[in-house]
CSV table of C-alpha atoms in Angstrom, one decimal:
chain,number,residue,atom,x,y,z
A,1,MET,CA,3.6,29.9,0.6
A,2,GLU,CA,3.0,30.3,4.3
A,3,ARG,CA,1.4,26.9,4.5
A,4,ARG,CA,4.2,25.4,2.4
A,5,HIS,CA,6.9,26.7,4.8
A,6,LEU,CA,4.9,25.8,7.9
A,7,LEU,CA,4.3,22.1,6.9
A,8,ARG,CA,7.8,21.7,5.3
A,9,GLY,CA,9.3,22.2,8.7
A,10,ALA,CA,6.6,20.4,10.7
A,11,VAL,CA,7.8,17.6,12.9
A,12,VAL,CA,5.3,16.1,15.3
A,13,GLY,CA,7.0,14.5,18.3
A,14,ALA,CA,10.4,14.6,19.9
A,15,GLY,CA,13.9,13.8,18.8
A,16,ALA,CA,16.0,14.0,15.7
A,17,VAL,CA,14.7,12.2,12.6
A,18,ALA,CA,16.9,10.1,10.4
A,19,PHE,CA,15.4,8.4,7.4
A,20,GLY,CA,17.6,5.4,6.5
A,21,PHE,CA,17.4,3.3,3.3
A,22,THR,CA,20.7,2.6,1.6
A,23,MET,CA,21.6,6.2,2.6
A,24,THR,CA,20.7,8.8,5.2
A,25,ARG,CA,17.6,10.6,4.4
A,26,GLU,CA,17.1,13.8,6.3
A,27,SER,CA,13.6,15.2,7.2
A,28,PHE,CA,14.2,18.7,6.0
A,29,GLY,CA,13.8,17.5,2.4
A,30,TYR,CA,10.1,16.9,2.9
A,31,PRO,CA,7.6,17.4,1.4
A,32,ALA,CA,8.5,16.1,-2.1
A,33,GLN,CA,8.5,18.6,-4.9
A,34,THR,CA,7.6,18.1,-8.6
A,35,GLY,CA,10.6,17.4,-10.8
A,36,PRO,CA,12.1,15.1,-13.4
A,37,GLY,CA,11.8,11.4,-12.6
A,38,PRO,CA,14.8,9.0,-12.5
A,39,TYR,CA,13.6,7.2,-15.7
A,40,GLY,CA,12.9,10.2,-17.9
A,41,PRO,CA,9.7,11.3,-19.6
A,42,LEU,CA,6.7,9.1,-20.5
A,43,ARG,CA,6.5,8.0,-24.1
A,44,ALA,CA,3.4,7.5,-26.2
A,45,ALA,CA,1.0,4.8,-25.0
A,46,ASP,CA,1.9,1.2,-26.0
A,47,ALA,CA,-0.5,-1.4,-27.4
A,48,ASN,CA,-1.9,-1.9,-23.9
A,49,GLY,CA,-2.7,1.8,-23.5
A,50,ILE,CA,0.2,2.4,-21.0
A,51,GLN,CA,2.6,5.3,-21.2
A,52,LEU,CA,6.1,4.2,-19.9
A,53,PRO,CA,9.6,5.6,-19.9
A,54,GLN,CA,12.2,4.5,-22.5
A,55,GLY,CA,13.2,0.9,-22.0
A,56,PHE,CA,10.1,-0.4,-20.2
A,57,THR,CA,7.4,-2.7,-21.6
A,58,SER,CA,4.0,-3.9,-20.4
A,59,ARG,CA,1.9,-7.0,-20.7
A,60,ILE,CA,-1.5,-8.0,-19.5
A,61,VAL,CA,-1.4,-11.0,-17.2
A,62,ALA,CA,-5.1,-11.4,-16.2
A,63,ARG,CA,-8.5,-9.9,-17.0
A,64,SER,CA,-11.5,-10.1,-14.6
A,65,SER,CA,-14.1,-12.7,-15.6
A,66,GLN,CA,-11.7,-14.4,-17.9
A,67,LEU,CA,-9.5,-17.5,-17.3
A,68,VAL,CA,-5.9,-16.7,-16.5
A,69,ALA,CA,-3.9,-18.0,-19.5
A,70,GLY,CA,-3.0,-21.7,-19.2
A,71,THR,CA,-5.0,-22.2,-16.0
A,72,SER,CA,-8.5,-23.1,-15.0
A,73,TYR,CA,-8.9,-20.1,-12.6
A,74,ARG,CA,-11.2,-17.2,-13.6
A,75,TRP,CA,-9.6,-14.0,-12.5
A,76,HIS,CA,-11.7,-12.1,-9.9
A,77,GLY,CA,-13.5,-8.8,-10.3
A,78,ALA,CA,-12.3,-5.5,-8.9
A,79,PRO,CA,-8.7,-6.5,-8.3
A,80,ASP,CA,-7.2,-4.3,-5.5
A,81,GLY,CA,-4.3,-4.5,-3.1
A,82,GLY,CA,-1.5,-7.0,-3.9
A,83,ALA,CA,2.0,-8.3,-3.1
A,84,CYS,CA,4.6,-10.6,-4.5
A,85,PHE,CA,6.2,-13.6,-2.7
A,86,ALA,CA,9.2,-15.7,-3.6
A,87,ASP,CA,8.4,-19.2,-4.8
A,88,GLY,CA,11.4,-21.3,-5.5
A,89,SER,CA,13.1,-19.7,-8.5
A,90,GLY,CA,9.8,-18.0,-9.4
A,91,TRP,CA,7.3,-15.9,-7.5
A,92,ILE,CA,3.6,-15.5,-6.7
A,93,TYR,CA,1.5,-12.3,-7.1
A,94,VAL,CA,-1.6,-12.2,-4.9
A,95,SER,CA,-4.5,-9.8,-5.5
A,96,ASN,CA,-7.5,-8.8,-3.4
A,97,ALA,CA,-11.1,-8.7,-4.8
A,98,GLU,CA,-12.9,-5.6,-3.6
A,99,LEU,CA,-16.4,-7.1,-4.1
A,100,SER,CA,-19.3,-7.0,-1.7
A,101,ASN,CA,-22.0,-9.4,-0.5
A,102,GLY,CA,-19.6,-12.3,0.1
A,103,ALA,CA,-18.0,-12.1,-3.4
A,104,GLY,CA,-14.7,-10.8,-2.1
A,105,GLY,CA,-11.5,-12.7,-1.5
A,106,VAL,CA,-8.0,-13.2,-2.9
A,107,GLY,CA,-6.6,-14.7,-6.1
A,108,ALA,CA,-3.0,-15.7,-6.8
A,109,ILE,CA,-0.9,-16.1,-10.0
A,110,ARG,CA,2.2,-18.3,-9.9
A,111,PHE,CA,5.2,-17.4,-12.2
A,112,ASP,CA,8.3,-19.3,-13.1
A,113,ALA,CA,11.8,-17.9,-13.1
A,114,ASN,CA,11.3,-16.4,-16.6
A,115,GLY,CA,8.0,-14.8,-15.8
A,116,GLY,CA,5.8,-17.4,-17.4
A,117,ILE,CA,2.5,-18.1,-15.8
A,118,THR,CA,2.3,-21.7,-14.4
A,119,ASN,CA,-0.9,-21.6,-12.2
A,120,ALA,CA,-3.6,-19.4,-10.8
A,121,TYR,CA,-6.0,-20.1,-7.9
A,122,SER,CA,-8.1,-18.7,-5.1
A,123,ILE,CA,-6.6,-18.4,-1.5
A,124,LEU,CA,-9.6,-16.7,0.1
A,125,SER,CA,-13.3,-16.4,-0.7
A,126,GLY,CA,-16.6,-15.5,0.8
A,127,THR,CA,-15.5,-12.2,2.3
A,128,ASN,CA,-16.4,-8.5,1.7
A,129,ARG,CA,-14.6,-5.7,0.0
A,130,ASN,CA,-11.0,-7.0,0.4
A,131,CYS,CA,-9.3,-3.8,-0.3
A,132,ALA,CA,-5.6,-3.6,0.5
A,133,GLY,CA,-3.5,-5.5,3.1
A,134,GLY,CA,0.2,-6.4,3.6
A,135,GLU,CA,2.7,-9.2,3.5
A,136,THR,CA,4.3,-10.7,6.6
A,137,PRO,CA,7.9,-11.7,7.2
A,138,TRP,CA,6.7,-15.3,7.5
A,139,ASN,CA,5.3,-15.1,4.0
A,140,THR,CA,1.6,-14.8,4.5
A,141,TRP,CA,-0.7,-12.2,3.0
A,142,LEU,CA,-3.0,-10.1,5.3
A,143,SER,CA,-6.1,-9.3,3.4
A,144,CYS,CA,-8.2,-6.5,4.9
A,145,GLU,CA,-12.0,-6.0,4.6
A,146,GLU,CA,-13.0,-2.4,3.9
A,147,VAL,CA,-16.4,-2.5,5.7
A,148,SER,CA,-17.6,-1.3,9.0
A,149,ARG,CA,-16.3,-3.8,11.6
A,150,GLY,CA,-14.3,-5.6,8.9
A,151,TYR,CA,-11.8,-8.3,9.6
A,152,VAL,CA,-8.2,-9.0,8.7
A,153,TYR,CA,-7.7,-12.5,7.1
A,154,GLU,CA,-4.3,-14.2,7.1
A,155,THR,CA,-3.8,-16.2,3.9
A,156,ASP,CA,-1.3,-18.5,2.3
A,157,PRO,CA,0.0,-17.3,-1.1
A,158,ARG,CA,0.7,-20.9,-2.0
A,159,GLY,CA,-2.8,-22.0,-1.3
A,160,VAL,CA,-1.7,-24.9,1.0
A,161,ASN,CA,-3.0,-23.6,4.3
A,162,ALA,CA,-6.6,-22.4,4.7
A,163,ALA,CA,-7.1,-18.7,5.3
A,164,VAL,CA,-7.7,-17.7,9.0
A,165,ARG,CA,-9.7,-14.7,10.3
A,166,ARG,CA,-7.7,-12.6,12.8
A,167,PRO,CA,-10.2,-10.7,15.0
A,168,ALA,CA,-7.5,-9.7,17.5
A,169,MET,CA,-6.3,-7.2,14.9
A,170,GLY,CA,-9.5,-5.2,15.4
A,171,ARG,CA,-12.8,-4.8,13.6
A,172,PHE,CA,-13.0,-1.5,11.7
A,173,ASN,CA,-12.9,-0.2,8.1
A,174,HIS,CA,-9.6,-1.8,7.4
A,175,GLU,CA,-7.4,-0.7,4.5
A,176,ALA,CA,-3.8,-1.8,4.6
A,177,ALA,CA,-1.1,-3.4,6.8
A,178,ALA,CA,2.6,-3.2,7.1
A,179,CYS,CA,4.9,-5.2,9.3
A,180,ASP,CA,7.8,-3.9,11.4
A,181,PRO,CA,10.0,-7.0,12.2
A,182,VAL,CA,12.3,-5.0,14.5
A,183,ARG,CA,9.7,-3.8,16.9
A,184,ARG,CA,7.4,-6.8,16.1
A,185,VAL,CA,4.3,-4.7,15.4
A,186,ILE,CA,2.0,-4.5,12.4
A,187,TYR,CA,0.7,-1.0,11.4
A,188,LEU,CA,-2.9,-0.7,10.1
A,189,THR,CA,-4.7,2.1,8.3
A,190,GLU,CA,-8.4,2.9,8.4
A,191,ASP,CA,-10.4,4.2,5.5
A,192,GLU,CA,-12.6,6.8,7.3
A,193,THR,CA,-12.6,10.6,7.1
A,194,THR,CA,-11.8,10.6,10.9
A,195,GLY,CA,-9.8,7.4,10.8
A,196,GLY,CA,-7.1,6.2,13.1
A,197,PHE,CA,-3.6,4.9,12.6
A,198,TYR,CA,-3.1,1.6,14.5
A,199,ARG,CA,-0.5,-0.9,15.5
A,200,PHE,CA,-1.1,-4.5,16.5
A,201,ILE,CA,1.4,-6.1,18.9
A,202,PRO,CA,1.1,-9.9,18.6
A,203,THR,CA,1.6,-11.9,21.9
A,204,THR,CA,4.0,-14.1,19.9
A,205,TRP,CA,5.7,-12.7,16.8
A,206,GLY,CA,4.6,-14.8,13.8
A,207,ASN,CA,1.3,-15.8,15.5
A,208,LEU,CA,-1.6,-13.3,15.0
A,209,SER,CA,-4.2,-15.2,17.0
A,210,SER,CA,-3.8,-12.9,20.0
A,211,GLY,CA,-2.2,-9.5,20.9
A,212,THR,CA,-2.8,-5.9,21.7
A,213,LEU,CA,-4.4,-3.3,19.3
A,214,GLN,CA,-3.2,0.3,19.9
A,215,ILE,CA,-4.1,3.6,18.2
A,216,LEU,CA,-1.9,6.6,17.7
A,217,THR,CA,-2.8,9.7,19.8
A,218,GLN,CA,-1.5,13.2,19.9
A,219,THR,CA,-1.5,15.7,22.8
A,220,GLY,CA,0.1,19.0,21.8
A,221,SER,CA,3.2,17.8,19.9
A,222,ALA,CA,3.5,14.5,21.7
A,223,LEU,CA,2.7,11.2,20.0
A,224,ARG,CA,1.7,8.2,22.1
A,225,TRP,CA,0.3,4.7,21.4
A,226,VAL,CA,-2.7,3.8,23.6
A,227,THR,CA,-4.4,0.4,23.8
A,228,VAL,CA,-7.9,0.2,22.3
A,229,PRO,CA,-10.2,-1.1,25.1
A,230,ASP,CA,-12.5,-3.1,22.8
A,231,PRO,CA,-10.9,-4.2,19.4
A,232,SER,CA,-14.2,-5.9,18.5
A,233,ALA,CA,-15.9,-2.5,18.4
A,234,ALA,CA,-19.1,-4.2,19.8
A,235,SER,CA,-20.6,-0.9,20.8
A,236,THR,CA,-18.2,1.9,19.9
A,237,ALA,CA,-16.0,2.2,16.8
A,238,THR,CA,-12.3,1.6,17.6
A,239,ARG,CA,-11.3,5.1,16.4
A,240,ASN,CA,-13.7,6.6,19.0
A,241,GLN,CA,-12.6,4.7,22.0
A,242,VAL,CA,-9.5,6.6,23.0
A,243,ALA,CA,-9.1,10.3,23.8
A,244,ASP,CA,-6.8,12.4,21.7
A,245,THR,CA,-6.8,9.9,18.8
A,246,ARG,CA,-4.7,11.4,15.9
A,247,ARG,CA,-7.2,11.6,13.0
A,248,PHE,CA,-6.3,10.9,9.4
A,249,ASN,CA,-8.5,11.7,6.4
A,250,GLY,CA,-9.1,8.4,4.6
A,251,GLY,CA,-6.2,6.1,5.3
A,252,GLU,CA,-5.1,4.0,2.3
A,253,GLY,CA,-1.9,2.1,1.6
A,254,CYS,CA,1.1,1.6,3.9
A,255,TYR,CA,4.6,0.3,3.4
A,256,HIS,CA,7.4,-0.2,5.9
A,257,ARG,CA,11.1,0.0,5.5
A,258,GLY,CA,13.8,0.6,8.1
A,259,ASN,CA,12.3,2.6,11.0
A,260,ILE,CA,9.6,4.1,8.9
A,261,CYS,CA,6.0,3.3,8.0
A,262,PHE,CA,4.9,5.3,5.0
A,263,PHE,CA,1.2,5.6,4.6
A,264,THR,CA,-1.3,7.6,2.5
A,265,THR,CA,-4.5,9.5,3.1
A,266,LYS,CA,-6.8,10.1,0.1
A,267,GLY,CA,-8.9,12.8,1.7
A,268,ASP,CA,-6.1,15.3,1.7
A,269,ASN,CA,-3.8,13.7,-1.0
A,270,ARG,CA,-0.9,13.1,1.4
A,271,VAL,CA,1.9,10.6,2.0
A,272,TRP,CA,3.0,10.4,5.6
A,273,ALA,CA,6.1,9.0,7.3
A,274,TYR,CA,5.8,7.6,10.9
A,275,ASN,CA,9.4,7.1,12.2
A,276,ALA,CA,9.1,4.6,15.0
A,277,ALA,CA,12.7,5.1,16.3
A,278,ALA,CA,12.1,8.9,16.7
A,279,ASN,CA,8.4,8.7,17.4
A,280,THR,CA,7.8,11.4,14.8
A,281,LEU,CA,5.2,12.0,12.1
A,282,GLU,CA,6.0,14.0,8.9
A,283,ILE,CA,4.3,14.9,5.6
A,284,VAL,CA,6.3,13.3,2.7
A,285,TYR,CA,4.0,14.6,0.0
A,286,ASP,CA,1.0,17.0,-0.2
A,287,ASP,CA,-0.4,18.0,-3.5
A,288,ASN,CA,-1.0,21.5,-2.1
A,289,LEU,CA,2.7,21.9,-1.4
A,290,THR,CA,4.2,21.6,-4.9
A,291,ALA,CA,3.7,23.3,-8.2
A,292,ASN,CA,1.8,21.3,-10.9
A,293,PRO,CA,1.4,18.3,-8.6
A,294,PRO,CA,1.6,15.0,-10.6
A,295,LEU,CA,0.2,12.9,-7.8
A,296,THR,CA,-3.5,13.2,-6.9
A,297,GLY,CA,-5.9,10.6,-5.5
A,298,VAL,CA,-3.2,8.9,-3.5
A,299,ASP,CA,-3.9,5.2,-2.8
A,300,ASN,CA,-1.8,2.1,-2.6
A,301,ILE,CA,2.0,2.5,-2.0
A,302,THR,CA,5.0,0.3,-2.2
A,303,GLY,CA,8.8,0.8,-2.4
A,304,THR,CA,12.2,-0.5,-3.4
A,305,PRO,CA,15.4,-1.2,-1.5
A,306,VAL,CA,17.0,2.0,-3.0
A,307,GLY,CA,14.4,4.2,-1.3
A,308,ASP,CA,12.0,4.9,-4.2
A,309,LEU,CA,8.3,5.0,-3.2
A,310,TYR,CA,5.7,4.1,-5.8
A,311,VAL,CA,2.2,5.5,-5.2
A,312,ALA,CA,-0.8,4.5,-7.2
A,313,GLU,CA,-3.7,6.9,-8.0
A,314,ASP,CA,-7.4,6.4,-7.4
A,315,GLY,CA,-8.5,9.2,-9.6
A,316,GLY,CA,-6.1,11.8,-10.9
A,317,ASN,CA,-5.0,10.8,-14.4
A,318,MET,CA,-4.4,7.1,-13.7
A,319,GLU,CA,-0.7,7.2,-12.9
A,320,ILE,CA,1.7,5.5,-10.7
A,321,CYS,CA,4.1,8.1,-9.4
A,322,VAL,CA,7.6,7.7,-7.9
A,323,ILE,CA,8.9,9.7,-5.0
A,324,THR,CA,12.7,9.5,-4.8
A,325,PRO,CA,15.0,9.7,-1.8
A,326,GLU,CA,15.9,13.2,-3.1
A,327,ASP,CA,12.2,14.1,-2.5
A,328,VAL,CA,11.3,14.5,-6.1
A,329,VAL,CA,7.9,13.3,-7.3
A,330,ALA,CA,7.2,12.4,-10.9
A,331,PRO,CA,5.0,10.1,-13.0
A,332,PHE,CA,6.4,6.6,-13.7
A,333,LEU,CA,3.6,5.4,-15.8
A,334,ARG,CA,0.1,6.4,-17.0
A,335,ILE,CA,-2.8,4.2,-18.1
A,336,THR,CA,-4.8,5.9,-20.9
A,337,GLY,CA,-8.5,5.5,-21.7
A,338,GLN,CA,-9.6,4.3,-18.3
A,339,ASN,CA,-10.8,7.3,-16.5
A,340,SER,CA,-13.5,5.4,-14.6
A,341,SER,CA,-11.0,3.1,-12.9
A,342,GLU,CA,-8.3,3.3,-10.3
A,343,ILE,CA,-4.8,1.8,-10.1
A,344,CYS,CA,-4.4,-0.8,-7.3
A,345,GLY,CA,-1.9,-3.4,-5.9
A,346,PRO,CA,1.5,-2.2,-7.1
A,347,ALA,CA,4.1,-4.8,-6.1
A,348,PHE,CA,7.6,-5.8,-7.3
A,349,ASN,CA,8.8,-9.4,-7.9
A,350,PRO,CA,11.7,-10.5,-5.6
A,351,ALA,CA,14.3,-9.5,-8.2
A,352,GLY,CA,12.8,-6.0,-8.4
A,353,ASN,CA,12.7,-5.9,-12.2
A,354,ARG,CA,8.9,-6.5,-12.7
A,355,LEU,CA,6.1,-4.4,-11.3
A,356,TYR,CA,2.6,-5.8,-11.0
A,357,PHE,CA,-0.6,-3.7,-10.6
A,358,SER,CA,-4.2,-3.6,-11.6
A,359,SER,CA,-6.7,-1.2,-13.2
A,360,GLN,CA,-9.6,-2.1,-11.0
A,361,ARG,CA,-12.4,-1.4,-13.5
A,362,GLY,CA,-10.6,-1.3,-16.8
A,363,THR,CA,-11.8,0.4,-19.9
A,364,GLY,CA,-15.5,-0.1,-19.2
A,365,GLY,CA,-15.6,1.2,-15.6
A,366,SER,CA,-17.1,-2.0,-14.2
A,367,SER,CA,-15.7,-4.3,-11.6
A,368,SER,CA,-16.0,-7.2,-14.0
A,369,GLY,CA,-13.6,-5.4,-16.4
A,370,GLY,CA,-10.5,-5.3,-14.2
A,371,ILE,CA,-7.1,-5.7,-15.8
A,372,THR,CA,-3.9,-6.9,-14.1
A,373,TYR,CA,-0.6,-5.8,-15.7
A,374,GLU,CA,3.1,-6.5,-15.5
A,375,VAL,CA,5.8,-3.8,-16.4
A,376,THR,CA,9.3,-5.0,-17.0
A,377,GLY,CA,12.4,-2.8,-17.4
A,378,PRO,CA,15.5,-1.3,-15.9
A,379,PHE,CA,14.3,-0.4,-12.5
A,380,ARG,CA,17.2,1.0,-10.5
A,381,THR,CA,18.7,-1.2,-7.9
A,382,SER,CA,21.5,1.2,-6.9
A,383,ARG,CA,22.0,4.9,-6.7
């Protein structure tokens, strides 16, 4: 209880903190507590082995090593981070391939206005362990290599323009990226037990060929961004080049909305909120700070305009959990019979009524057995 009260009130940095979505969200509500979700309890597993709330349905849209229905594209193994992009009256879902030895890359599935699959194709190949990433305001997908001195690749979801390597964004064990269009920076997480939290400031917004890589530092209660001397990490890892670097235990997904970049750390099962306007850092969720924690093995994260956060599990019991603006955490769905897998790439279509995600290793626990799903239903668009 002492730790619970200590961390509940902890604010690192100076200034008042206001969390704005479609409403004011005050920091004293953190960390989120276990409670009933906005959609009710999970029902029995459906034919795809997914437990969902009343009114929601699932379908399988792709399986690793198999052709995507109606196309000539064989879906990649180990599907990981993903995002959706508007495409006329339809949309495109992109998905990373977390495969080693040059077998990584990114695949894409194009959907029409009714959710029908019209095409599937590769938009990046020949890379290594493409884990997570992030979409940009100019509608490209940043695919991040989760290897020592890994790169960020900028890709075109439509497959028209060739993918481009972006070394200015730093070479490290990349995980995810999230863009802040107001401050014109891109936040980056690092999957290391002593990893950093970064921001990249492009020389020209919309052009990632050059810019400044910075890392978050902490001295006492003060947070400060400091430029990384050598983003190429030619002799020293980026996370070890700056004094007083704020360390995070296994950075995973990140998602930006308003003034806040939400990001997760798997080593301590936490969701964090960095508020750029107030320059503060808070714990949104910690599985040690709530009774019967539903969310463990925190990994990829996404959100909705009404302020709900959806966090996928790597481990735990294969759930995607929702954290509401009222700071309640509850399961939204559970995949059964796939305990040797992890959930990756949660992303909503532009209308917000379809959620895409993958089970990276499916029922057999192999990267060649990944399954990519769609869940449709009455996701809330107002509160």
